[in-house]
Coordinates of C-alpha atoms in Angstrom, one line a residue:
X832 CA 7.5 12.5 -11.6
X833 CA 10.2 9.7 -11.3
X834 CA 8.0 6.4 -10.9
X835 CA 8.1 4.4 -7.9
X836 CA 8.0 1.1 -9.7
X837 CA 9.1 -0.2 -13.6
X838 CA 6.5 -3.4 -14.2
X839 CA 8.8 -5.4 -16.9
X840 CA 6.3 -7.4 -19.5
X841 CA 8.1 -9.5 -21.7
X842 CA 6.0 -10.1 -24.8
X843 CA 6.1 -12.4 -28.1
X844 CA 3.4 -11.5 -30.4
X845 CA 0.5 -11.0 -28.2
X846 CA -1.1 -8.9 -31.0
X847 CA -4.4 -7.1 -29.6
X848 CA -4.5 -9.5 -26.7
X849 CA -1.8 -7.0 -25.0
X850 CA -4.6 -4.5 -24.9
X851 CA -6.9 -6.2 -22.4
X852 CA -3.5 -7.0 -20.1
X853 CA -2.4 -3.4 -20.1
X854 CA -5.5 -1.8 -19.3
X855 CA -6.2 -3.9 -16.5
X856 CA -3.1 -3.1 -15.2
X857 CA -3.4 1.0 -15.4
X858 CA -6.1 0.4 -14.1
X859 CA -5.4 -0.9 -10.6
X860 CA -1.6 0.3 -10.2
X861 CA -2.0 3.7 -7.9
X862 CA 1.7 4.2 -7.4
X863 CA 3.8 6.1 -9.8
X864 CA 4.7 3.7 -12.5
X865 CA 6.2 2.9 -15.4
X866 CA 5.2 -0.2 -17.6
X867 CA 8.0 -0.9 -20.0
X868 CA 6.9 -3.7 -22.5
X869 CA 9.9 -5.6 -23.4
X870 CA 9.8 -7.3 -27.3
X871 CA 12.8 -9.0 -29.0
X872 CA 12.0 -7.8 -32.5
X873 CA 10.6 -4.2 -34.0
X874 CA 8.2 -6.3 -36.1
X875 CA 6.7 -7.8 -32.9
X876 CA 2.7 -7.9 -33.3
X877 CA 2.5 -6.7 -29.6
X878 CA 4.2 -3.4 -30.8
X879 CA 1.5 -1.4 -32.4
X880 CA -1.1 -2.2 -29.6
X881 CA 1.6 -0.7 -27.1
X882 CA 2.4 2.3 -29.2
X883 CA -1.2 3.2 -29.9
X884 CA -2.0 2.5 -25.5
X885 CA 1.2 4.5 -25.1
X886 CA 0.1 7.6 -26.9
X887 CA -2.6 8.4 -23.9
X888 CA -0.6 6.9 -21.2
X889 CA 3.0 8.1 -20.7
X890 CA 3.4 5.6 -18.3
X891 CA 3.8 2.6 -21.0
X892 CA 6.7 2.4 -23.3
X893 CA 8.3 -0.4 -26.0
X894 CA 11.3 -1.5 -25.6
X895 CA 13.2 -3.5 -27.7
X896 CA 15.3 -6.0 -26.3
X897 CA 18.9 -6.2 -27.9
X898 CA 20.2 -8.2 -25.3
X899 CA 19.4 -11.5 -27.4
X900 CA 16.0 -13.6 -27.5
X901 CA 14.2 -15.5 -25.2
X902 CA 12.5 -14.6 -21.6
X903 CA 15.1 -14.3 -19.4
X904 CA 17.2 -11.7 -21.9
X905 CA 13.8 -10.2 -22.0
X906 CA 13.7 -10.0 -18.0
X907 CA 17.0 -9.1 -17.7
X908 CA 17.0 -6.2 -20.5
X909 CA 13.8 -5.1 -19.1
X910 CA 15.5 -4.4 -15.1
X911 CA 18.6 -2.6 -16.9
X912 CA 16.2 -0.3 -18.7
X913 CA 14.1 0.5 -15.5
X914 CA 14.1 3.8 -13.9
X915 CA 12.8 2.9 -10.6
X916 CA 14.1 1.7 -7.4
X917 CA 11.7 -1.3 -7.6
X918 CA 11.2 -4.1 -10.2
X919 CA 8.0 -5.7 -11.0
X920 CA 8.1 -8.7 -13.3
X921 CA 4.5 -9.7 -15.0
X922 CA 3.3 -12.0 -18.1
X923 CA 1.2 -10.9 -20.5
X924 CA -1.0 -13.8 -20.7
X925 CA -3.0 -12.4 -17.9
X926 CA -2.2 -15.2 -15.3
X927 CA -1.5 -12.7 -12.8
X928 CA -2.9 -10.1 -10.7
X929 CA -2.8 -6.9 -11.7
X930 CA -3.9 -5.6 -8.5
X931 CA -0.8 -6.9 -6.5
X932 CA 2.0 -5.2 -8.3
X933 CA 1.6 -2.2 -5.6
X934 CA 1.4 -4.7 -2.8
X935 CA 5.0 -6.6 -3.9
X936 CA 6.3 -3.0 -4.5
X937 CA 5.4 -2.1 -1.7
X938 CA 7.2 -4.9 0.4
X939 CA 10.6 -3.9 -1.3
X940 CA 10.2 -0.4 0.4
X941 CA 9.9 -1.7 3.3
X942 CA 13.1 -3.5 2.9
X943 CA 13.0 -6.7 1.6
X944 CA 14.9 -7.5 -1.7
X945 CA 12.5 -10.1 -3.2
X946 CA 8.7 -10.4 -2.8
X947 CA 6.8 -13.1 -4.5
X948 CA 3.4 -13.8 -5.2
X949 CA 2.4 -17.0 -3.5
X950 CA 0.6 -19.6 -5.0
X951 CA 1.2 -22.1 -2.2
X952 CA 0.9 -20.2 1.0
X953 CA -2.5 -19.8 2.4
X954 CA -4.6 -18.3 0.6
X955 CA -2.9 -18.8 -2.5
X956 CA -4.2 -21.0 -5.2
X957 CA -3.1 -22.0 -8.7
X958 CA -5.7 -22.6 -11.5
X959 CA -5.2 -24.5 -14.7
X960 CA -1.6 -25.0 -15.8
X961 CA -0.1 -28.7 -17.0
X962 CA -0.6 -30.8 -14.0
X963 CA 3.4 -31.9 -14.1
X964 CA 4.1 -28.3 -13.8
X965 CA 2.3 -27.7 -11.2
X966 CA 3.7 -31.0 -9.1
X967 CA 7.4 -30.0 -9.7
X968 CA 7.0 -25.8 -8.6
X969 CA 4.7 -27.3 -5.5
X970 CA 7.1 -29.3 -4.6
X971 CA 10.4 -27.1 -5.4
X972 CA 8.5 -24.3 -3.8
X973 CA 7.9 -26.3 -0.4
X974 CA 10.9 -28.4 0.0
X975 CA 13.2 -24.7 -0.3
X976 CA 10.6 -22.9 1.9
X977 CA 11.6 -25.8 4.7
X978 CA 14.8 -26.9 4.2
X979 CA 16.8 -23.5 2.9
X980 CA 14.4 -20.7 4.1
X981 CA 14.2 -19.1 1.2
X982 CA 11.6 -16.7 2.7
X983 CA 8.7 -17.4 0.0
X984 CA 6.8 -21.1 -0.4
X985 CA 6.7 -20.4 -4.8
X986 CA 9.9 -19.6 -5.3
X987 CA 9.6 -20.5 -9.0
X988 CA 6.9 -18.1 -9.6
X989 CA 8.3 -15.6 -12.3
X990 CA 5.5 -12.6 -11.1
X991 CA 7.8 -11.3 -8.2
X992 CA 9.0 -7.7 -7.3
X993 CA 12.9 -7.3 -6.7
X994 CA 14.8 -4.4 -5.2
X995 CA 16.6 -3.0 -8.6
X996 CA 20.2 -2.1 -6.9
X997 CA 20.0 -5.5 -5.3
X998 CA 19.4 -7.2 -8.8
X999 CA 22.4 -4.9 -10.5
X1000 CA 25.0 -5.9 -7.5
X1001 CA 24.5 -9.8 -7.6
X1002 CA 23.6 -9.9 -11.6
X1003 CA 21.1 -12.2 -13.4
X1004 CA 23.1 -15.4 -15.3
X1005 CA 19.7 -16.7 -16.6
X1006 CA 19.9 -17.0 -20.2
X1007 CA 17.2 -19.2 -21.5
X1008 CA 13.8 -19.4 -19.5
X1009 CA 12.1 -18.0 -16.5
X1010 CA 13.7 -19.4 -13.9
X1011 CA 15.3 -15.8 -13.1
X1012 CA 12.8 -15.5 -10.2
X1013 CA 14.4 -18.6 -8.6
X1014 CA 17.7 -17.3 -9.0
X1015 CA 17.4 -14.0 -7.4
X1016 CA 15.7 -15.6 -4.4
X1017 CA 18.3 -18.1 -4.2
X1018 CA 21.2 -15.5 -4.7
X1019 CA 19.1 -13.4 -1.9
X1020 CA 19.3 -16.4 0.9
X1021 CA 22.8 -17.1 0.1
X1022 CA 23.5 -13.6 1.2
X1023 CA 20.8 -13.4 4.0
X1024 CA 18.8 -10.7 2.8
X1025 CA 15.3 -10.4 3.0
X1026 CA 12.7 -12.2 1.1
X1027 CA 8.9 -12.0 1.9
X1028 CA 6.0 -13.5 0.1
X1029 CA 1.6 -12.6 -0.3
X1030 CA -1.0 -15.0 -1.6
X1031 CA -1.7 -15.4 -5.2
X1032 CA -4.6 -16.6 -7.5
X1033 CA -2.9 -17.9 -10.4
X1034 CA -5.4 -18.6 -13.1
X1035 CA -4.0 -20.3 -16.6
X1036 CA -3.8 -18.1 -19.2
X1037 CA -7.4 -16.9 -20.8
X1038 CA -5.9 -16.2 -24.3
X1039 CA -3.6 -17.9 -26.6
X1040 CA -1.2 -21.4 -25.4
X1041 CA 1.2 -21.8 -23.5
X1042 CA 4.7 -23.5 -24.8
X1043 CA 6.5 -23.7 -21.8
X1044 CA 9.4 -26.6 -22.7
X1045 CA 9.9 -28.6 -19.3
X1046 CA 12.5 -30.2 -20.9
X1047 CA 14.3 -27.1 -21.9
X1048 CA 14.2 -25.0 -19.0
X1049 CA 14.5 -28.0 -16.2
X1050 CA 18.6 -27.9 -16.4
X1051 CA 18.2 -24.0 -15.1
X1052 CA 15.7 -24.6 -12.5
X1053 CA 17.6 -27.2 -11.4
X1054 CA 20.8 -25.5 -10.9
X1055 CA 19.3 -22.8 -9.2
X1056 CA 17.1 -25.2 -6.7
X1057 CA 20.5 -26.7 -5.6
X1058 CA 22.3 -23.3 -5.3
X1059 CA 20.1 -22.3 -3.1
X1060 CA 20.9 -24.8 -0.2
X1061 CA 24.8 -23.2 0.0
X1062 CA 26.3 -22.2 2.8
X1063 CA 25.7 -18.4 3.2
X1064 CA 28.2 -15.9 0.9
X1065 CA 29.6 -12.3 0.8
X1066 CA 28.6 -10.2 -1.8
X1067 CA 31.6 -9.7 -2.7
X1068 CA 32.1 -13.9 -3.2
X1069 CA 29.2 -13.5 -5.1
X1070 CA 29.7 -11.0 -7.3
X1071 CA 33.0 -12.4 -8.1
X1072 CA 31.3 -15.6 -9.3
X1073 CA 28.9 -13.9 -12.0
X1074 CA 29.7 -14.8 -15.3
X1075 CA 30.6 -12.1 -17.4
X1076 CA 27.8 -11.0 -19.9
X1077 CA 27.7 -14.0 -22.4
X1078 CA 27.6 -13.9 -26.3
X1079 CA 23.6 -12.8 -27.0
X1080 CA 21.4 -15.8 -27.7
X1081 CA 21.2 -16.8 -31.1
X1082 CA 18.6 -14.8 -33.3
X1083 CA 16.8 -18.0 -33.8
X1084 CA 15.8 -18.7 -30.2
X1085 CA 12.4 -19.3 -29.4
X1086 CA 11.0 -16.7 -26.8
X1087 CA 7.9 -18.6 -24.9
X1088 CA 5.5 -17.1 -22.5
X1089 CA 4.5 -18.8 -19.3
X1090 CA 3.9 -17.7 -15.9

């Protein structure tokens, strides 16, 4: 059976903590999935957890990235590889809520082309997580909710499901950190297609830290918060505008997990 839905996981060394995450997830996902965990190395410490999980459960493969380190090649490889005609992206870290990825996929069939998880709508919350953070998505997340309709009040949010044709036609340029869920909502308002949004509990990850570099990733978030208030384009215009696929990412990038 073709699956319905291909849940992208980018993973750096999780080790055995990938096993908690990924049975959770079987767990509560009832639509026909797939669950492609997405490592940038074969000697990755996730890959032997996801090898010995995927042995009883077709649904879970490893993939190894060759599209260059780093989350968003991660994210990026991960939505080529999928097989489905939706696209759920999740961390590993457990932050988010397993039990949603049907609900988000579920939105896409029905027509929208990005559907976030919600920390800041009602009944929404965010728990734990660097408190600067958490000030700068708020407020990104409200001021592009108002002011350029983006359709979703946490645009930043990486845990999102995306219409896969949609993501192929207007192409990802993210290179570096997550802020690929900001720029295929962006790209989607610009072209005034659908974006919807449910409520979230986002709780800070159980296991492991957290290196999420502000600093680092702020220049990308930044461009895509301000490309977002355009004036509305073609596809076409858009398309035409996509960089070409870069040079991968130098080997010695640093691939950091944050939700």
């Amino acid at each position: 059976m073709n699956p319905r839905v291909s849940v992208i996981v980018p993973v750096y060394n999780e080790g055995e903590a990938i096993v908690r995450c990924l049975e959770r997830m079987l767990r509560e996902m009832l639509l026909p999935a797939e669950v492609l965990i997405v490592h940038d190395m074969p000697e990755d410490t996730t890959v032997p957890y996801v090898e010995r999980i995927a042995r009883t459960d077709p649904r879970v493969r490893a993939v190894l990235n060759t599209y260059g380190r780093g989350p968003a090649n991660a994210i990026r490889f991960g939505i080529d590889a999928a097989r489905a005609p939706v696209a759920v992206v999740t961390m590993a870290d457990g932050c988010d809520d397993p039990r949603q990825i049907d609900e988000l996929a579920r939105l896409v069939d029905r027509g929208v082309v990005v559907a976030a998880a919600s920390r800041y709508m009602p009944g929404g919350q965010q728990v734990g997580g660097p408190r600067l953070k958490r000030m700068l998505s708020r407020w990104a997340g409200r001021s592009l909710y108002t002011f350029a309709r983006v359709g979703t009040r946490d645009a930043t949010n990486s845990f999102k499901a995306y219409d896969t044709d949609f993501v192929r036609q207007v192409g990802i340029e993210s290179r570096t950190g997550f802020e690929i869920g900001l720029e295929l909502t962006a790209k989607a308002t610009r072209l005034r297609l659908p974006v919807a949004e449910i409520p979230t509990i986002w709780l800070d990850r159980p296991l492991g830290e957290s290196h999420f570099d502000l600093g680092r990733f702020l220049p990308g978030y930044l461009r895509w918060y301000l490309f977002a208030y355009g004036r509305r384009l073609s596809r076409e215009k858009l398309t035409a505008r996509v960089r070409k696929p870069a040079v991968p990412a130098p080997r010695g990038t640093e691939f950091e997990q944050t939700a």
